[in-house]
PDB file of C-alpha atoms and ligand atoms in Angstrom:
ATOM      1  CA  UNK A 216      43.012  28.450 -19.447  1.00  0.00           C
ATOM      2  CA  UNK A 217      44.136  28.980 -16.033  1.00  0.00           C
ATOM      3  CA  UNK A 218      40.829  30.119 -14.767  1.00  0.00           C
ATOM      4  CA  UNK A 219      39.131  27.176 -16.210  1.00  0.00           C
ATOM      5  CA  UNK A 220      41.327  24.995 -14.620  1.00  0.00           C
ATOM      6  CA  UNK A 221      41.211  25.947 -11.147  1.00  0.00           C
ATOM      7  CA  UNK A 222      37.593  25.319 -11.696  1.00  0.00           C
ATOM      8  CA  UNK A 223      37.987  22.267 -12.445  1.00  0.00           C
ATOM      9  CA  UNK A 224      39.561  21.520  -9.587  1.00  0.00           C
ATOM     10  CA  UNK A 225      37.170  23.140  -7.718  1.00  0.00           C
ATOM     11  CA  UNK A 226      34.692  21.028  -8.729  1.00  0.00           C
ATOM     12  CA  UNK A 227      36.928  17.720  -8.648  1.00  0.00           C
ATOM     13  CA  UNK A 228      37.247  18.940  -4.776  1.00  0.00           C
ATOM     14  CA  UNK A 229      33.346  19.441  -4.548  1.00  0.00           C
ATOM     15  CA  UNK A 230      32.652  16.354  -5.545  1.00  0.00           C
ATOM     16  CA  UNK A 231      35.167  14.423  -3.816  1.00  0.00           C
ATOM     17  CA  UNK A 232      33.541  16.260  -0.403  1.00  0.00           C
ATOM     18  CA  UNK A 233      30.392  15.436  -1.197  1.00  0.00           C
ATOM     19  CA  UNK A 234      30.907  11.864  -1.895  1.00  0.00           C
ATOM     20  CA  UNK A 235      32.545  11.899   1.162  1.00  0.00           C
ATOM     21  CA  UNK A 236      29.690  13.751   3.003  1.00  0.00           C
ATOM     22  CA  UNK A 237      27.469  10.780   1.930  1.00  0.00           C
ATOM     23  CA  UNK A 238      25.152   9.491   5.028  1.00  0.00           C
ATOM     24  CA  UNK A 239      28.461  11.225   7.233  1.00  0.00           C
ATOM     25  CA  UNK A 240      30.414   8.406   5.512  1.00  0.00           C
ATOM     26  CA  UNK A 241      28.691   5.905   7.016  1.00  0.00           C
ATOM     27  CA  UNK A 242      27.637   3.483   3.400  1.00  0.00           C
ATOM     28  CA  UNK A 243      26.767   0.153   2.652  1.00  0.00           C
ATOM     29  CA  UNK A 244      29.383  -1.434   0.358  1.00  0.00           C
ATOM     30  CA  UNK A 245      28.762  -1.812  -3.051  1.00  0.00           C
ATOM     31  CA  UNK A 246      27.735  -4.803  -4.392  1.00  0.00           C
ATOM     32  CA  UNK A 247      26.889  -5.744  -0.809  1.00  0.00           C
ATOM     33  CA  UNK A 248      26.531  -9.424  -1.218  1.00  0.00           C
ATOM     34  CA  UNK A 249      30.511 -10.885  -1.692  1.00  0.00           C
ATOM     35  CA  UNK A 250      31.401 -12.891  -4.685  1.00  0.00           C
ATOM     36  CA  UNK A 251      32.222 -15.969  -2.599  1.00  0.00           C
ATOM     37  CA  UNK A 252      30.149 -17.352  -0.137  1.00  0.00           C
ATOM     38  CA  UNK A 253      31.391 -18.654   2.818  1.00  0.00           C
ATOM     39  CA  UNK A 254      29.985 -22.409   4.112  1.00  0.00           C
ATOM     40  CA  UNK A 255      31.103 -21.699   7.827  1.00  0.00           C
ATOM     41  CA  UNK A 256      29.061 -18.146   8.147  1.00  0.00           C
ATOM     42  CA  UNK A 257      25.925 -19.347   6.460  1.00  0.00           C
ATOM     43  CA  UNK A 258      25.748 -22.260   9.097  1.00  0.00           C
ATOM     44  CA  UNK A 259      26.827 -20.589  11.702  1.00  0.00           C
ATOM     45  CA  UNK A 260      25.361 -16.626  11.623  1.00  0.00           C
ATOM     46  CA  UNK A 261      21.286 -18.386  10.297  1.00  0.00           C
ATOM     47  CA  UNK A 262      20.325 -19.498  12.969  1.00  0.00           C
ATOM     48  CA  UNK A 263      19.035 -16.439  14.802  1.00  0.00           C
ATOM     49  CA  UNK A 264      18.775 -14.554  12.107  1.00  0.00           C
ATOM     50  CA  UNK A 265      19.238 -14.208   8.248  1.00  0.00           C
ATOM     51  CA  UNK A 266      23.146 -14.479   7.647  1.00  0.00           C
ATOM     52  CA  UNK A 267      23.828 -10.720   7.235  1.00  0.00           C
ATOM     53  CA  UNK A 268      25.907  -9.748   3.783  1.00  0.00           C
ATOM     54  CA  UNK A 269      29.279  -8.737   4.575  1.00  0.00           C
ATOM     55  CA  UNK A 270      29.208  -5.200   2.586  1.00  0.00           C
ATOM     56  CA  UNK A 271      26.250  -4.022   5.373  1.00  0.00           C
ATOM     57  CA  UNK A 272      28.922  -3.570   7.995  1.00  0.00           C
ATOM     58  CA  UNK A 273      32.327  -1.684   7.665  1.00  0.00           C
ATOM     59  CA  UNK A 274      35.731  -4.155   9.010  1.00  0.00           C
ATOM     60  CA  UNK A 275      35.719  -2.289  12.045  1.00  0.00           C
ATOM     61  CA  UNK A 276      32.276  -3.177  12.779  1.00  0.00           C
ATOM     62  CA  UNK A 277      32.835  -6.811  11.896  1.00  0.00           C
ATOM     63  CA  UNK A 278      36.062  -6.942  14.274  1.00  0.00           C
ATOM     64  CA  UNK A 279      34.106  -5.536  17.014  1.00  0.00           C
ATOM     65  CA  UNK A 280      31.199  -7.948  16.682  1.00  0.00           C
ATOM     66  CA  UNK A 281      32.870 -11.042  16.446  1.00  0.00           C
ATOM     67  CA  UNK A 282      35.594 -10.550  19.005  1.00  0.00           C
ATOM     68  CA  UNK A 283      32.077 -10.344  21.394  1.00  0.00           C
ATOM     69  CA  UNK A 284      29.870 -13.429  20.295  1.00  0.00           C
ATOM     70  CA  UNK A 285      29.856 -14.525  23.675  1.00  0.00           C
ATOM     71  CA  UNK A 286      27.939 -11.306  24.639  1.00  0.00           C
ATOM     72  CA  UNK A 287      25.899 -10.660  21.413  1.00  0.00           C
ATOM     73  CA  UNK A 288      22.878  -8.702  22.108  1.00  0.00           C
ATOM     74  CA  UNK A 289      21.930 -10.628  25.073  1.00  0.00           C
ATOM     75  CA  UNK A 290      22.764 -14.129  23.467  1.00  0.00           C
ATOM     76  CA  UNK A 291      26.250 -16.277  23.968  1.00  0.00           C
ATOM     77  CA  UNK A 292      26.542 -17.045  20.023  1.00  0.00           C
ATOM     78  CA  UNK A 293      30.467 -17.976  20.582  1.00  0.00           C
ATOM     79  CA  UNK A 294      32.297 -20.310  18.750  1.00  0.00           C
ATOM     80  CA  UNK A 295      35.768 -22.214  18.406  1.00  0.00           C
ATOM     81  CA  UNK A 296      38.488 -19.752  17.998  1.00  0.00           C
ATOM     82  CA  UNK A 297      38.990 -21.287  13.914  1.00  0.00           C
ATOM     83  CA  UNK A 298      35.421 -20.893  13.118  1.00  0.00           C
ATOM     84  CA  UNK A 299      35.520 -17.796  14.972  1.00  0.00           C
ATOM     85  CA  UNK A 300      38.751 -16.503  12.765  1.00  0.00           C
ATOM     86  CA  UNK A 301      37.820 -17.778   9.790  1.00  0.00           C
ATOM     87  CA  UNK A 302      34.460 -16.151   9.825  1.00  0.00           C
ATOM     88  CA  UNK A 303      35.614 -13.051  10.917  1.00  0.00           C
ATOM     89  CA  UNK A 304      38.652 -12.948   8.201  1.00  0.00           C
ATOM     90  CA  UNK A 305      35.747 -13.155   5.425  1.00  0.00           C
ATOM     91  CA  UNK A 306      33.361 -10.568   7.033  1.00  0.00           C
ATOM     92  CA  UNK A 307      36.337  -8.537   7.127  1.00  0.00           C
ATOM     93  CA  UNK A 308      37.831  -9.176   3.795  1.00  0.00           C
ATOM     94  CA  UNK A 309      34.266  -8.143   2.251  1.00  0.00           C
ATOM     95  CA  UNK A 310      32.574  -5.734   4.114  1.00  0.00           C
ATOM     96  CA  UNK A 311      31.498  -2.360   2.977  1.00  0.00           C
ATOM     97  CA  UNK A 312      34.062  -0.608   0.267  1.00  0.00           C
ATOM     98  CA  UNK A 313      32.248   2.895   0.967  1.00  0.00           C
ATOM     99  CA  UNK A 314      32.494   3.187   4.450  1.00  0.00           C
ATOM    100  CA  UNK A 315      35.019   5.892   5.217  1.00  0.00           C
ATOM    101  CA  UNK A 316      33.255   7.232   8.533  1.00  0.00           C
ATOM    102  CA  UNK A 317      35.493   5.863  12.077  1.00  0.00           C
ATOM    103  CA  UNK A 318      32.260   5.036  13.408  1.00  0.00           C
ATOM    104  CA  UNK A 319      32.568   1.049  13.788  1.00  0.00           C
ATOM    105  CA  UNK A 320      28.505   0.273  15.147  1.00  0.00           C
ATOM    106  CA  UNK A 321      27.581  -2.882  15.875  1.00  0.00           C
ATOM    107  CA  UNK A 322      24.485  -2.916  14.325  1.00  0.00           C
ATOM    108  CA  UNK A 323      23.485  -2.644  10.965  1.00  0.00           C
ATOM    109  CA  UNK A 324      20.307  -0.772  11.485  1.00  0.00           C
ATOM    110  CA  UNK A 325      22.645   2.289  13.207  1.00  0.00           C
ATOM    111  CA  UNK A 326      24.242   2.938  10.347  1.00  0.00           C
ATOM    112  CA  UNK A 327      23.274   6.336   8.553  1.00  0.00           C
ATOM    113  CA  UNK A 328      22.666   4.797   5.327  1.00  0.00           C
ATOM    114  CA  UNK A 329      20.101   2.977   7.230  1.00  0.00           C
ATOM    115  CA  UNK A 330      18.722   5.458   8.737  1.00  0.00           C
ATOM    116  CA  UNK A 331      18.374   7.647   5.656  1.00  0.00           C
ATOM    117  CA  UNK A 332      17.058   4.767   3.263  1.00  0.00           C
ATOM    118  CA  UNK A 333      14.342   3.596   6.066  1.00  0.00           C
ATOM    119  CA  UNK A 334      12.594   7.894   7.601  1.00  0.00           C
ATOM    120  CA  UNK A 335       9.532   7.727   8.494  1.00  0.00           C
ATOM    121  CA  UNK A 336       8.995   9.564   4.936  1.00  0.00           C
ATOM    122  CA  UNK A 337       9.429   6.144   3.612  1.00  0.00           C
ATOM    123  CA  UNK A 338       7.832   3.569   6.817  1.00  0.00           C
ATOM    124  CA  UNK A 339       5.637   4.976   9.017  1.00  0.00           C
ATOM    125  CA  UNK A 340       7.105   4.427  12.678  1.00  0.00           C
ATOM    126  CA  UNK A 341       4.264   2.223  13.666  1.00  0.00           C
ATOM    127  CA  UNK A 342       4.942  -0.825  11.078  1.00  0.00           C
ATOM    128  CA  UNK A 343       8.352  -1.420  12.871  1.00  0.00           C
ATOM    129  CA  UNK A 344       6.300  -2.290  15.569  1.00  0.00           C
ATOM    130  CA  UNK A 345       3.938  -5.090  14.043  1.00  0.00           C
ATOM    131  CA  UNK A 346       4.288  -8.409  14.962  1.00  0.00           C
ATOM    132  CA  UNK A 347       5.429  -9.563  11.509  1.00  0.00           C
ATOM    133  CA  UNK A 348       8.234  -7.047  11.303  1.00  0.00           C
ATOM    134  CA  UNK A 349       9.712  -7.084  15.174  1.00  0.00           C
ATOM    135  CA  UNK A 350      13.004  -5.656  14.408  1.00  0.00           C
ATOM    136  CA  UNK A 351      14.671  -3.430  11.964  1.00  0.00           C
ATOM    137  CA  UNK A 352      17.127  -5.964  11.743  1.00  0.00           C
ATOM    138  CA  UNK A 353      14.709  -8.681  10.532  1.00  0.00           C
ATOM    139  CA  UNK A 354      15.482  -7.594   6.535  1.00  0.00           C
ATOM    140  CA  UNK A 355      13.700 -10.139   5.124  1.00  0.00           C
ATOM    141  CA  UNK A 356      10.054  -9.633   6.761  1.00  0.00           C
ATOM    142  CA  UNK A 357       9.937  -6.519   3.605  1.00  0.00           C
ATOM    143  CA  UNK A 358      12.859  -7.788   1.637  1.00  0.00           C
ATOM    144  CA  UNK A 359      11.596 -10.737   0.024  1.00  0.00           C
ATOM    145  CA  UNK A 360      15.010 -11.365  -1.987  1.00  0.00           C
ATOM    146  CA  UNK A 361      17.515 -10.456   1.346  1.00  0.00           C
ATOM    147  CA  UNK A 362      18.639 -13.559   1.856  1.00  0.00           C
ATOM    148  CA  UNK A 363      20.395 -13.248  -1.964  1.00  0.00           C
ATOM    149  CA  UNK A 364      21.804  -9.734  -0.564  1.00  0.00           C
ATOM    150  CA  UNK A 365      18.852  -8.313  -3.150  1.00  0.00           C
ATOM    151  CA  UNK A 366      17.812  -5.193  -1.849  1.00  0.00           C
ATOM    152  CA  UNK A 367      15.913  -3.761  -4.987  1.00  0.00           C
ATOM    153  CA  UNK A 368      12.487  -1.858  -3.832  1.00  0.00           C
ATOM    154  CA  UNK A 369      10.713  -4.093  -6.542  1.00  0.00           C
ATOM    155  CA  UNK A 370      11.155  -6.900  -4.468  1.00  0.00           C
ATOM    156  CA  UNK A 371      10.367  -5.257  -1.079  1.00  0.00           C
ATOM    157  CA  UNK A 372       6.411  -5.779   0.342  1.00  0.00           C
ATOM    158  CA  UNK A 373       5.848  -4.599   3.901  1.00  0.00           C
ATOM    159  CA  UNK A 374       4.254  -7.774   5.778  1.00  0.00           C
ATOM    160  CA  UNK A 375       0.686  -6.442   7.406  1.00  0.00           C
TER     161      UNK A 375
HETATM  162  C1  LIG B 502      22.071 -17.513  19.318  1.00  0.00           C
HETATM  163  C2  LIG B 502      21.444 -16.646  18.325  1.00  0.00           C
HETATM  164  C3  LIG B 502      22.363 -15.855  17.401  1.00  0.00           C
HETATM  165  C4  LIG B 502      23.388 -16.321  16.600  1.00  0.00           C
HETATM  166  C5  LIG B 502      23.881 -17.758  16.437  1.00  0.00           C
HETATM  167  C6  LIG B 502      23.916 -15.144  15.895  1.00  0.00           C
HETATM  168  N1  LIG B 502      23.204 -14.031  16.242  1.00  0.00           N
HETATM  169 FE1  LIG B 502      23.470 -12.172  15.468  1.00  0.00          FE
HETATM  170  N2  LIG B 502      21.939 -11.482  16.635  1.00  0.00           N
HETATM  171  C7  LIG B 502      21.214 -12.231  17.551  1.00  0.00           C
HETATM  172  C8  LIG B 502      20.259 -11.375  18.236  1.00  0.00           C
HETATM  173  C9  LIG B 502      19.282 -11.813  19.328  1.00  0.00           C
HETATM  174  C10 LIG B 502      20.415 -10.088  17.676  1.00  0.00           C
HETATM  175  C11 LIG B 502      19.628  -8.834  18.023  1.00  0.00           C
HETATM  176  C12 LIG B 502      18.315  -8.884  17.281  1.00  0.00           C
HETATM  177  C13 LIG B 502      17.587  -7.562  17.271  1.00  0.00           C
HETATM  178  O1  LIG B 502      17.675  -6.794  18.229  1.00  0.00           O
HETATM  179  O2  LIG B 502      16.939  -7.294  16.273  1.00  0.00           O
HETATM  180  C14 LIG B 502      21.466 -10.196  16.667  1.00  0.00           C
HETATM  181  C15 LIG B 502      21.907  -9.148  15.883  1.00  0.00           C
HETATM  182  C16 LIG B 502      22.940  -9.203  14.966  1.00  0.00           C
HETATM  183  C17 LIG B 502      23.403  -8.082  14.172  1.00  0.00           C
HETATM  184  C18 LIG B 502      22.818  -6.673  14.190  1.00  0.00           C
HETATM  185  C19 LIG B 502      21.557  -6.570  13.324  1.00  0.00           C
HETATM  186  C20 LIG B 502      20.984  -5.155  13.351  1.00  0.00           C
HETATM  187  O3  LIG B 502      20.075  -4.897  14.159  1.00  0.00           O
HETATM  188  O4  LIG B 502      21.448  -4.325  12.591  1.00  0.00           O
HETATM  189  C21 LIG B 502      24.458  -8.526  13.415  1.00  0.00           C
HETATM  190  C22 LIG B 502      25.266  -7.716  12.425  1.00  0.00           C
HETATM  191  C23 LIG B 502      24.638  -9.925  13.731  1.00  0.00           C
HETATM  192  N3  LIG B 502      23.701 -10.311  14.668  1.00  0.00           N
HETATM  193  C24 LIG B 502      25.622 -10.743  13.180  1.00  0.00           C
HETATM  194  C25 LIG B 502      25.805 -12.076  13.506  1.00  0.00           C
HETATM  195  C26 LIG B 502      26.883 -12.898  12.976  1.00  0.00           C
HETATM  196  C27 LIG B 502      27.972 -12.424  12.038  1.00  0.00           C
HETATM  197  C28 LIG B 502      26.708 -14.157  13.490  1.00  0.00           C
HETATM  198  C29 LIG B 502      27.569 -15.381  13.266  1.00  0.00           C
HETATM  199  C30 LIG B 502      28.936 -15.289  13.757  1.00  0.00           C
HETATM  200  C31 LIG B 502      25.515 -14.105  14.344  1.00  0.00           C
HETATM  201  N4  LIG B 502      25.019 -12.840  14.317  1.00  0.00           N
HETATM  202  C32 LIG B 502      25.006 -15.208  15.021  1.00  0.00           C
HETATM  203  C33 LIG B 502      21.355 -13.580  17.778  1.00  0.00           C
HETATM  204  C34 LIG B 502      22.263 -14.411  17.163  1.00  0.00           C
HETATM  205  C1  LIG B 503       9.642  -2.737   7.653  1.00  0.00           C
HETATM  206  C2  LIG B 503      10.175  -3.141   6.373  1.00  0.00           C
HETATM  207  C3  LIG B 503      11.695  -3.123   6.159  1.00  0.00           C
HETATM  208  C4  LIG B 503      12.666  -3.746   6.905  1.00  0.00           C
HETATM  209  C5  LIG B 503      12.481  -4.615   8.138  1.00  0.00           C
HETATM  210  C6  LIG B 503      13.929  -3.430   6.283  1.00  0.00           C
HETATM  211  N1  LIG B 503      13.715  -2.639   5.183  1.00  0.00           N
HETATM  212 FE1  LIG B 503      15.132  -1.963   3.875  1.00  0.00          FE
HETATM  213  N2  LIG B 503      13.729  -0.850   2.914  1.00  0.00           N
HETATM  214  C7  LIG B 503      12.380  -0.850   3.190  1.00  0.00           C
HETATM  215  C8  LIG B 503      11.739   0.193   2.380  1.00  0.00           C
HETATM  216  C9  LIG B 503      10.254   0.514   2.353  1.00  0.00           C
HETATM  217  C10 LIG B 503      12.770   0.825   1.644  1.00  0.00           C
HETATM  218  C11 LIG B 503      12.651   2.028   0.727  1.00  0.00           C
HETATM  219  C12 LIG B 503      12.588   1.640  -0.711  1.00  0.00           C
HETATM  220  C13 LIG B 503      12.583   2.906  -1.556  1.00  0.00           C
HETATM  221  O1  LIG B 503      13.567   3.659  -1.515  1.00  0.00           O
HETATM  222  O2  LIG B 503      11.593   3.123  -2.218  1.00  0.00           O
HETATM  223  C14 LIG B 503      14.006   0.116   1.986  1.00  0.00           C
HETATM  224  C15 LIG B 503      15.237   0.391   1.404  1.00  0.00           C
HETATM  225  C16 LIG B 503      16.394  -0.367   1.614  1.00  0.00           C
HETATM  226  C17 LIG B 503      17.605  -0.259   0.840  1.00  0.00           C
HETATM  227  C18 LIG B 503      17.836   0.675  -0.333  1.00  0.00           C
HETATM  228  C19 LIG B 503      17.328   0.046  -1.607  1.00  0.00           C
HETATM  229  C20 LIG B 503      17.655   0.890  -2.809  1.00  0.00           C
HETATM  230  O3  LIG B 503      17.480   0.383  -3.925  1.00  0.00           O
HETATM  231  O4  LIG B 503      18.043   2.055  -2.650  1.00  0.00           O
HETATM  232  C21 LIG B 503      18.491  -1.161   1.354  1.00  0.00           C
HETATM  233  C22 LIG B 503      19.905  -1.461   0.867  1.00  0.00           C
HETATM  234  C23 LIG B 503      17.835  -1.831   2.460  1.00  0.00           C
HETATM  235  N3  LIG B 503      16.558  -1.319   2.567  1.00  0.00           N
HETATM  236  C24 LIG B 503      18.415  -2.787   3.253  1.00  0.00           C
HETATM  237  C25 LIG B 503      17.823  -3.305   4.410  1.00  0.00           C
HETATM  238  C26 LIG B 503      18.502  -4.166   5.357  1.00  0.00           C
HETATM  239  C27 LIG B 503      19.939  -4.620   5.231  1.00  0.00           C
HETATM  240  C28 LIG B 503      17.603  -4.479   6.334  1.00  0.00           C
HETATM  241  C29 LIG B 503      17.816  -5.301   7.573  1.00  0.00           C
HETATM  242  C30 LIG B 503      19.001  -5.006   8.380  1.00  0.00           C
HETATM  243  C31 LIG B 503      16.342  -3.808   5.992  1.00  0.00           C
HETATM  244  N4  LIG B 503      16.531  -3.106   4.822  1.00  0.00           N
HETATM  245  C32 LIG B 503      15.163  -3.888   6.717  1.00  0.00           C
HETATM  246  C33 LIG B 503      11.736  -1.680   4.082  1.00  0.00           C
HETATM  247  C34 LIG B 503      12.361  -2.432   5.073  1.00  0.00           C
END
């Protein structure tokens, strides 16, 4: 009885470490899209790009990038402090729920999740280049259903 239950824990442990292990703890949330929307983000975060959902990012991340709009990526996307807080509070209060790395990137696309779900066993190197695709941050150029958080590979076609 005792044997089998140190086993147990054993494998209780194993499992624990391996769920931990996951892309070095660097996951997307689960569901990634939040249950409430928020009006001031979608206007606000579109206009460059698609507004990014919350669970892509970890808090950290989220902190980071919006206490530097005024230097994001080589644009000034600031805004009024409210907007700017209450945008941030609901990035914050819905972003990724797997996350448990302390690497807080600022980009989506550096994440090891990423990384893992988008090898060059799954895209060949030289579509990230074409002129339809220009960025790995441009989801929706293969995800047809991003902008709905929809990730599913049924909806994905890579843009020639
Ligand atoms: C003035 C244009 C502009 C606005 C407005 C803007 N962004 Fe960006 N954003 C950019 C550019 C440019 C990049 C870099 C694009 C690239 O390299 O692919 C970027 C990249 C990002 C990335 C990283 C994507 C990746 O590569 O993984 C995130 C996250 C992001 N923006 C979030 C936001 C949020 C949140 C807001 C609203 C508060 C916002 N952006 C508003 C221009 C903008
Ligand atoms: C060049 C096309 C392309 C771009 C751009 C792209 N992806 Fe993907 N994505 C793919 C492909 C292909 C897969 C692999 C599908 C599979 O596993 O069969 C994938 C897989 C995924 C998955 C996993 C889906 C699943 O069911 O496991 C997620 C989540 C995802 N991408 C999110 C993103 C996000 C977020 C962005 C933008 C920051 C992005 N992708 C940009 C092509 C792309």
């Amino acid at each position: 009885m005792k044997l089998i239950q140190s086993l147990l824990m054993l494998l209780l442990a194993a499992c624990a470490l391996g769920a931990q292990a996951k892309y070095n703890g660097e996951d997307r949330g689960k569901p990634v899209m939040p249950s409430e929307n928020n009006a001031k983000m979608q206007a606000e975060c579109s206009g460059c790009h698609m507004a990014y959902p919350a669970g892509l990012l970890p808090a950290a991340s989220w902190k980071k990038l919006m206490a530097g709009l005024d230097k994001h990526f080589g644009t000034d996307a600031s805004l009024s402090p409210q907007d700017t807080k209450e945008i941030t509070d609901y990035l914050v209060k819905y972003a990724s729920n797997r996350w448990t790395s302390s690497a807080a990137p600022l980009r989506i696309t550096e994440g090891e999740w990423f990384k893992n779900k988008h090898d060059s066993s799954e895209i060949n190197p030289s579509i990230w280049k074409r002129e339809s695709v220009k960025s790995p941050g441009n989801c929706s150029a293969c995800h047809q259903a991003a902008e709905r958080g929809d990730f599913n590979e049924d909806r994905i076609r890579i843009p020639q």
